[in-house]
Tab-separated table of C-alpha atoms and ligand atoms in Angstrom:
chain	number	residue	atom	x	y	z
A	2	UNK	CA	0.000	0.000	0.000
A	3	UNK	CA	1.115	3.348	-0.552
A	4	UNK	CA	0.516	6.563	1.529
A	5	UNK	CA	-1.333	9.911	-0.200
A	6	UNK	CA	1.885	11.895	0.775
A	7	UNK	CA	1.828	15.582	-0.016
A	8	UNK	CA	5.699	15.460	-1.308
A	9	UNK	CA	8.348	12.657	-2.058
A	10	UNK	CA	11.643	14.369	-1.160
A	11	UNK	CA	13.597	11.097	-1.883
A	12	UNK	CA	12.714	11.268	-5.450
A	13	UNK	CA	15.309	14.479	-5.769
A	14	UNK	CA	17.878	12.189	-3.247
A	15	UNK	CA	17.371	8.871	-5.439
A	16	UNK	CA	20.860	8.636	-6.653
A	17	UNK	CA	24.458	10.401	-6.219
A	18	UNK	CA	23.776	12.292	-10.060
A	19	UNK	CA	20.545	13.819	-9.337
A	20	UNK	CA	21.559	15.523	-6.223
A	21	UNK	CA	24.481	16.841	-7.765
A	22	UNK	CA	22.825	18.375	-10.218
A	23	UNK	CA	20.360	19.826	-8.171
A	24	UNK	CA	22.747	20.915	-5.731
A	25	UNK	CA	23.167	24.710	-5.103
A	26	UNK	CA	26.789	24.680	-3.395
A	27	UNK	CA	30.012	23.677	-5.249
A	28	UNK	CA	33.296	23.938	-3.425
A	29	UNK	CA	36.025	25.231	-5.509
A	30	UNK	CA	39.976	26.491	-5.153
A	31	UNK	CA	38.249	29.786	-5.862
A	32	UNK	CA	36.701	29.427	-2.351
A	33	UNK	CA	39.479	29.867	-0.247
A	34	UNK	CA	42.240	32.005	1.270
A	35	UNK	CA	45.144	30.328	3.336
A	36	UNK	CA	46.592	32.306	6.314
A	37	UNK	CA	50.483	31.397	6.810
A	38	UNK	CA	52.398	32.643	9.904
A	39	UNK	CA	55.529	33.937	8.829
A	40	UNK	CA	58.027	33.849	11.909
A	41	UNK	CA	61.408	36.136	12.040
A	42	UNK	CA	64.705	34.193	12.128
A	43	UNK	CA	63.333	30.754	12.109
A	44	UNK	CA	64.756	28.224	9.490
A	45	UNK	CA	62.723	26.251	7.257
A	46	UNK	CA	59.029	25.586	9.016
A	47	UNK	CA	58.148	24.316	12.269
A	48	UNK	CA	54.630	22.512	13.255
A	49	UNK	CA	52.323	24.300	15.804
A	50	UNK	CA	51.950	22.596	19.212
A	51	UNK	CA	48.221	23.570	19.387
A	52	UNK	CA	47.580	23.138	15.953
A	53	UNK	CA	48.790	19.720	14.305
A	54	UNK	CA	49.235	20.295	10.727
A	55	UNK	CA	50.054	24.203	10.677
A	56	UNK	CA	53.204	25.356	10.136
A	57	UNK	CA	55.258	28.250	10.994
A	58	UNK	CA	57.459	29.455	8.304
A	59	UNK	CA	60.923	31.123	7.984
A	60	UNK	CA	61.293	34.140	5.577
A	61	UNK	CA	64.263	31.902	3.632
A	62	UNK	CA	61.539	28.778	3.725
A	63	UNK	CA	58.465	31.292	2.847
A	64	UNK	CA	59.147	31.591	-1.255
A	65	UNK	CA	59.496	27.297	-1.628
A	66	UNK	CA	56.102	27.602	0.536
A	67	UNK	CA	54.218	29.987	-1.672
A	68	UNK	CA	55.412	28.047	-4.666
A	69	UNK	CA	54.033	24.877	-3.511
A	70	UNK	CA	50.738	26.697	-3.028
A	71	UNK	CA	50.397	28.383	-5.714
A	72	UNK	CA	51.018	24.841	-7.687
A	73	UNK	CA	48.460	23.351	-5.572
A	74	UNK	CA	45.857	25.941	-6.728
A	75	UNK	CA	45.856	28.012	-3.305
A	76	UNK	CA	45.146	31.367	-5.028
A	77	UNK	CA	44.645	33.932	-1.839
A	78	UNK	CA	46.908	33.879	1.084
A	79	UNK	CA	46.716	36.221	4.761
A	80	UNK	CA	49.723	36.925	6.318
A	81	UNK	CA	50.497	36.994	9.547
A	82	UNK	CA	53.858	37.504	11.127
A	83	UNK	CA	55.269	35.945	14.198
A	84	UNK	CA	57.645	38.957	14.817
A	85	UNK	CA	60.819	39.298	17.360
A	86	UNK	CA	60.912	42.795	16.812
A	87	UNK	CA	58.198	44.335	19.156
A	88	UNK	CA	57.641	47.587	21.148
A	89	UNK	CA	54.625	49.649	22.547
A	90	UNK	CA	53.155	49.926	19.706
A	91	UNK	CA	54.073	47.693	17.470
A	92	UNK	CA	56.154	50.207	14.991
A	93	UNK	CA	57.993	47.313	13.157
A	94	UNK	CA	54.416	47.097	10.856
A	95	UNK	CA	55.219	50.806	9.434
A	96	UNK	CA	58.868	50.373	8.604
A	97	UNK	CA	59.990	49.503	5.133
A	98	UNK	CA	62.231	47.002	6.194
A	99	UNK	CA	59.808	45.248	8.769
A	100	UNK	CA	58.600	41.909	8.967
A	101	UNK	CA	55.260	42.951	7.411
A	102	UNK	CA	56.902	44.588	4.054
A	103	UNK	CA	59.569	41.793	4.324
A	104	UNK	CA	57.514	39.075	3.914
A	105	UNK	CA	54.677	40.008	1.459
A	106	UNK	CA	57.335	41.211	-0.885
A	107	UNK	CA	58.637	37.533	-1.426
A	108	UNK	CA	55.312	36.517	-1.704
A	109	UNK	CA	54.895	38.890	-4.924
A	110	UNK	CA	58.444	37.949	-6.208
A	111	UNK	CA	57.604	34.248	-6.010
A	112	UNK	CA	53.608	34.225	-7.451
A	113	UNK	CA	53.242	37.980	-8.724
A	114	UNK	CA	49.038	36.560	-9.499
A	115	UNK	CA	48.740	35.184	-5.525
A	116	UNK	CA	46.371	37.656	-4.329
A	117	UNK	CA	47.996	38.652	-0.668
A	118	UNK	CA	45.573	39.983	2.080
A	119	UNK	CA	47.494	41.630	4.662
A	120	UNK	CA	46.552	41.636	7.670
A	121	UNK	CA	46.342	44.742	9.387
A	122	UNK	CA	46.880	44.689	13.481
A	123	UNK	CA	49.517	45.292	16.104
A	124	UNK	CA	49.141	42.388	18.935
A	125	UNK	CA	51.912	40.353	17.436
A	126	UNK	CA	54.319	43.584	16.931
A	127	UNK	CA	53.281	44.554	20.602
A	128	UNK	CA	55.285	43.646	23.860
A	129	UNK	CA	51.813	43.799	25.529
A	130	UNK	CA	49.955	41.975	22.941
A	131	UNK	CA	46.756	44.562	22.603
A	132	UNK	CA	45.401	45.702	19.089
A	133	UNK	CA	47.092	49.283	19.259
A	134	UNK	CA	48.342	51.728	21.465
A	135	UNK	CA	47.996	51.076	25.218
A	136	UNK	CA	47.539	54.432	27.749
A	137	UNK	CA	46.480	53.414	30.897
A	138	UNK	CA	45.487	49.682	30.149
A	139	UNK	CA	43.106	50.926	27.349
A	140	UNK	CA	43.461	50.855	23.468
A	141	UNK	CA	43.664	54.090	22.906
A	142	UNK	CA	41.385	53.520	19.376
A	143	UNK	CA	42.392	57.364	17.248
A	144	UNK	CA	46.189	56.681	17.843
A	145	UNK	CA	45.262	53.087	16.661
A	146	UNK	CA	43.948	54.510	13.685
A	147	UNK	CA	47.028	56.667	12.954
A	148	UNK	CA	49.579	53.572	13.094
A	149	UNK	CA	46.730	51.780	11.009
A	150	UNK	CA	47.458	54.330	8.146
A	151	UNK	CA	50.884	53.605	8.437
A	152	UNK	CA	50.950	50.012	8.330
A	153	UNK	CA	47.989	49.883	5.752
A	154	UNK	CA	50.405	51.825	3.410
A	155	UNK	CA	53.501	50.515	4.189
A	156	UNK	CA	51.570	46.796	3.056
A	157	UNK	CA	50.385	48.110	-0.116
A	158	UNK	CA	54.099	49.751	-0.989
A	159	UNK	CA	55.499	46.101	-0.340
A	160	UNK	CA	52.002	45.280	-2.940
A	161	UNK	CA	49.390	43.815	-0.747
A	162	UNK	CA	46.184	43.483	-3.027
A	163	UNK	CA	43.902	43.803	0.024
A	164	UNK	CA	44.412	45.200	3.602
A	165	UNK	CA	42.307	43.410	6.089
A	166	UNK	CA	42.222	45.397	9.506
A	167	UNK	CA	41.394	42.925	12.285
A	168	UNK	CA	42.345	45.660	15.363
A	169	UNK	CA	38.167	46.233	15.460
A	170	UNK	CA	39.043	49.903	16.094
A	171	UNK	CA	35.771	51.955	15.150
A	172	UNK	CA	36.322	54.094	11.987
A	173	UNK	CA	39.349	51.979	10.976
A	174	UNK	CA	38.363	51.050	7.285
A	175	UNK	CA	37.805	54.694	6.514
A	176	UNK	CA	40.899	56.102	8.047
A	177	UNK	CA	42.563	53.022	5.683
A	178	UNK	CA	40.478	54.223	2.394
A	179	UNK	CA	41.388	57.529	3.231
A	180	UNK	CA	45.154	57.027	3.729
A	181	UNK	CA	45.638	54.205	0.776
A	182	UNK	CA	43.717	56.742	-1.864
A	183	UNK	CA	46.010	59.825	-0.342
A	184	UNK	CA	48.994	57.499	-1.015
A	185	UNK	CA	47.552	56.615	-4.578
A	186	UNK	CA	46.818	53.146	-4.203
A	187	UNK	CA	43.152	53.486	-4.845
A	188	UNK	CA	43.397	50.004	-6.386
A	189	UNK	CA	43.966	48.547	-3.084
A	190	UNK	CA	40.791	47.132	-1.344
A	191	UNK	CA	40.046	46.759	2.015
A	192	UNK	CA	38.934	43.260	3.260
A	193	UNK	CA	36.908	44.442	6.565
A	194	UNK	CA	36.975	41.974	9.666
A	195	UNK	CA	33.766	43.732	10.016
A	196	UNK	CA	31.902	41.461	12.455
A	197	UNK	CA	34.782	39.835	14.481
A	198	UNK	CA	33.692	38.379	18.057
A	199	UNK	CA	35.463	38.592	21.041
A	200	UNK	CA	35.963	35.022	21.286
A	201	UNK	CA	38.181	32.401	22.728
A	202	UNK	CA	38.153	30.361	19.899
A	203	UNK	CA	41.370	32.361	18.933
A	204	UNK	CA	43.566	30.551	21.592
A	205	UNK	CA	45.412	28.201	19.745
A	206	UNK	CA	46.184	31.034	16.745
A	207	UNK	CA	47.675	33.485	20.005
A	208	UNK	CA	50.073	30.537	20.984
A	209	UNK	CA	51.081	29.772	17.236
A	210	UNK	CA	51.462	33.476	16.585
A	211	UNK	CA	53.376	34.406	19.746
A	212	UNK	CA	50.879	37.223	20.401
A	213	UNK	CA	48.746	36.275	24.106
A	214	UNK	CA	47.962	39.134	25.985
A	215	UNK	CA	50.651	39.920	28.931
A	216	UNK	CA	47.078	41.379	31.031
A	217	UNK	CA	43.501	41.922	30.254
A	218	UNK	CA	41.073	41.195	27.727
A	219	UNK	CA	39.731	42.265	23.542
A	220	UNK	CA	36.289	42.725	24.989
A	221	UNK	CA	36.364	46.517	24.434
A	222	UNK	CA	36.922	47.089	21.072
A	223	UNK	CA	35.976	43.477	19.503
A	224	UNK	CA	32.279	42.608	18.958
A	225	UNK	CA	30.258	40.753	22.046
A	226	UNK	CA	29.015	37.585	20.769
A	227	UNK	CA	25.345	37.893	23.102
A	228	UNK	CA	24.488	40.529	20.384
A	229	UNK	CA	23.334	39.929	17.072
A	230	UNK	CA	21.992	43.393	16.061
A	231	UNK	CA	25.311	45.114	17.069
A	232	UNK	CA	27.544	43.368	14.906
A	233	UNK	CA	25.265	43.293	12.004
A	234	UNK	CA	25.649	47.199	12.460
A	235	UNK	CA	29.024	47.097	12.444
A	236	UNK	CA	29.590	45.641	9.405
A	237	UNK	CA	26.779	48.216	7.740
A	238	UNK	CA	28.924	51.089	8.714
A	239	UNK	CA	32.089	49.354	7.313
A	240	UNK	CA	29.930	49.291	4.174
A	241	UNK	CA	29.865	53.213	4.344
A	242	UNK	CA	33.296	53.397	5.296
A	243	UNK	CA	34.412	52.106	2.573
A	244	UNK	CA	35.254	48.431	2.745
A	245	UNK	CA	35.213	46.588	-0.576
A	246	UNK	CA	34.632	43.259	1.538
A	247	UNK	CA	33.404	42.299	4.704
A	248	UNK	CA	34.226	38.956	7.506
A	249	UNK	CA	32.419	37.114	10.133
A	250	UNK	CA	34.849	35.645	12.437
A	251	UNK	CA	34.598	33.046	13.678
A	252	UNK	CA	32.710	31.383	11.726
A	253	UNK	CA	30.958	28.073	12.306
A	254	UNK	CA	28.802	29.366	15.840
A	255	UNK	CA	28.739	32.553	13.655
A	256	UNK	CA	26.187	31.452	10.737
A	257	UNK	CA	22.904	33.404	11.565
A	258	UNK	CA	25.498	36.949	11.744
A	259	UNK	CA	27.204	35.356	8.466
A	260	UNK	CA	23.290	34.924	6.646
A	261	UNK	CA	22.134	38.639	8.113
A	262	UNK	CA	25.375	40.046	6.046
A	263	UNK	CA	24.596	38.185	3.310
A	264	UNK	CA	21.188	39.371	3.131
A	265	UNK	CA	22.048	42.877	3.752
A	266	UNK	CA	24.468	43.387	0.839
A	267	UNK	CA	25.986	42.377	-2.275
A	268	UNK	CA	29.235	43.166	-1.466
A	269	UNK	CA	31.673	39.524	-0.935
A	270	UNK	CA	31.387	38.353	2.821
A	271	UNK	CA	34.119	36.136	3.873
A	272	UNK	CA	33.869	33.551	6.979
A	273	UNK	CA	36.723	33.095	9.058
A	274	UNK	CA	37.342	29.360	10.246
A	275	UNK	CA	39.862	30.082	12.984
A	276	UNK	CA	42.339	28.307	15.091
A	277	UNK	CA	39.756	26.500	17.151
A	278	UNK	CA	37.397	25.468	15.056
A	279	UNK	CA	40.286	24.131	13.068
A	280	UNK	CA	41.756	22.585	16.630
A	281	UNK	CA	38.247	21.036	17.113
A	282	UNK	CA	37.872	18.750	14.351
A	283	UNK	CA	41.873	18.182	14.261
A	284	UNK	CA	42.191	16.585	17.690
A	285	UNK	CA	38.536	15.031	17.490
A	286	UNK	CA	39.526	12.921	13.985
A	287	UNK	CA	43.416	12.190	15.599
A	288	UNK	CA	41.020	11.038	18.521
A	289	UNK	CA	38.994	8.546	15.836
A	290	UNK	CA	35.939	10.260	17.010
A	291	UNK	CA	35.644	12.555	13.721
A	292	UNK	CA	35.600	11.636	10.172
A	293	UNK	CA	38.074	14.878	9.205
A	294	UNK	CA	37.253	14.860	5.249
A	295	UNK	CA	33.629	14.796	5.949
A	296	UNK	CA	33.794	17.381	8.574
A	297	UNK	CA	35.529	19.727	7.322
A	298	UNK	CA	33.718	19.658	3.814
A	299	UNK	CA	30.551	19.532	5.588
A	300	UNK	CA	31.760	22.838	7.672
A	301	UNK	CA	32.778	24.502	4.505
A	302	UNK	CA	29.393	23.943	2.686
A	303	UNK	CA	27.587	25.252	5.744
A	304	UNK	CA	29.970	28.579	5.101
A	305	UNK	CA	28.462	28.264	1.500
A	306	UNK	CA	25.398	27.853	1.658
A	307	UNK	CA	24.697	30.642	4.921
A	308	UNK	CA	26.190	33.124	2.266
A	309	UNK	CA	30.124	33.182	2.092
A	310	UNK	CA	31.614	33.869	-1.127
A	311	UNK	CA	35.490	33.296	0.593
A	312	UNK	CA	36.220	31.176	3.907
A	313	UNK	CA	39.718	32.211	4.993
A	314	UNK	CA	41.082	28.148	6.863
A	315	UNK	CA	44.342	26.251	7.970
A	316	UNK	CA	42.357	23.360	6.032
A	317	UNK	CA	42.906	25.192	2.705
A	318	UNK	CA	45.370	23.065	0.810
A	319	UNK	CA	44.116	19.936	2.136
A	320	UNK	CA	40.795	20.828	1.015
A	321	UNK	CA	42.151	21.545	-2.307
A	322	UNK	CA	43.890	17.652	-2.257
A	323	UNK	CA	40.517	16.474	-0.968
A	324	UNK	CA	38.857	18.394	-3.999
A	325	UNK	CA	41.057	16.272	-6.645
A	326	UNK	CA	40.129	12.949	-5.378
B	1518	LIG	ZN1	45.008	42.158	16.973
């Protein structure tokens, strides 16, 4: 006997080459952007403790790295450097022969097409470890902004394609528009971490970076995660700032802010699986609880499909091996 159902949703599940075709998310090497940790005066690479599978990189070991990449298919990288250079405020990011212009000119040299988002912050250039400039244990955010201009051009001298401030100082994409198009580099966009949560999924990227905090806490400048409206807001008035593209980080306990951006723009919106949610599944599959290929595919799709047109992950180039299979 058969029942007088309203709908048969098996009939579009039947068989592996219907629901591909019907399928509305594809993942692709133009989905993703790699972040690398470049470290200062360390030879060849050297694995994370916290984060099995990420490396650190030397500047002689970066351009063999990039290579590799780049011949993988990886065709967006973010920088981040692991710097033994630092002071109050973090001015190795605004000289010419820093760490930051260092390394993201033998990225160009190597793969002049990798598109290079720099990021744009001070905690691992600081001896405290804050986002900018410390007076009396607060970030003071206008001075913040000032040695944001600095580093912002300093990045796109050394031929960043994208600066991506993550110091969640209010009005830093504008004073970054303003100083990049004062400069001339009005082709330089600015990748907005526009909706980034102070969260302590970040742990295991502040031990691989070098950059924990020597006394407090992010909580007032980045975004509290018990309010939805607030950082939905914030990314609208990075919109009218002037940021070309915007970033929900973290990402997976981040969806519902990631789908509200979405809807409330057509400019790109990037998700940003960070160093814990990449920890999580890592140590649950070395644990045989996890299947990690299915995981993490499934995690990327979710990015997908809630609206990301980028997701910035340490998986990146094993997703991109997973792909070819
Ligand atoms: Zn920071």
């Amino acid at each position: 006997m058969s029942f007088d159902l309203p709908f048969r949703f098996r009939r579009l599940r039947k068989n592996k080459t219907i629901r591909d075709l019907i399928s509305r998310v594809e993942l692709t090497a133009n989905d993703f952007v790699y972040p690398i940790f470049v470290e200062e005066g360390l030879e060849g690479r050297a694995e994370s403790d916290s984060l099995p599978g990420v490396f650190r990189v030397g500047e002689t070991a970066l351009a063999a790295e990039i290579n590799m990449l780049w011949e993988k298919g990886i065709k967006a990288v973010m920088l981040f450097g692991v710097s033994h250079h630092k002071d109050e405020e973090g001015s190795d990011t605004w000289d010419e022969e820093g760490l930051i212009a260092r390394m993201i000119r033998i990225v160009k040299d190597q793969a002049p097409d990798m598109v290079i988002m720099a990021d744009a912050c001070f905690c691992q250039y600081t001896t405290h470890g804050h986002c900018g400039v410390l007076i009396n244990d607060h970030v003071d955010n206008d001075l913040t902004l000032e040695n944001l201009q600095k580093q912002a051009i300093n990045a796109a001298e050394a031929g960043a394609d994208f600066i991506a401030p993550s110091a969640m100082m209010d009005g830093q994409v504008m004073a970054i528009r303003d100083a990049l198009d004062e400069a001339g580099f009005e082709d330089v966009g600015v990748l907005s971490y526009s909706s980034k949560f102070a969260s302590d999924l970040y742990g295991p990227f502040r031990g691989a970076a070098g950059c924990s905090l020597k006394q407090g806490d992010r909580k007032a400048y980045q975004a509290d995660y018990r309010h939805y409206e607030l950082a939905l807001e914030e990314s609208m008035v990075d919109i009218e700032e002037g940021a070309d593209m915007l970033m929900v980080k973290p990402g997976t306990l981040y969806l519902d802010v990631l789908k509200g951006i979405r809807e409330n723009t057509s400019l790109p919106v990037a998700a940003y699986h960070v160093s814990g949610e990449y920890a999580m599944i890592k140590h649950a599959a070395l644990a045989g609880a996890l299947d990690e290929k299915k995981v993490v595919l499934e995690t990327m799709v979710a990015f997908k499909r809630a609206g990301a047109d980028l997701v910035i992950t340490y998986y990146a180039p094993q997703i991109l091996d997973w792909l070819k299979d």
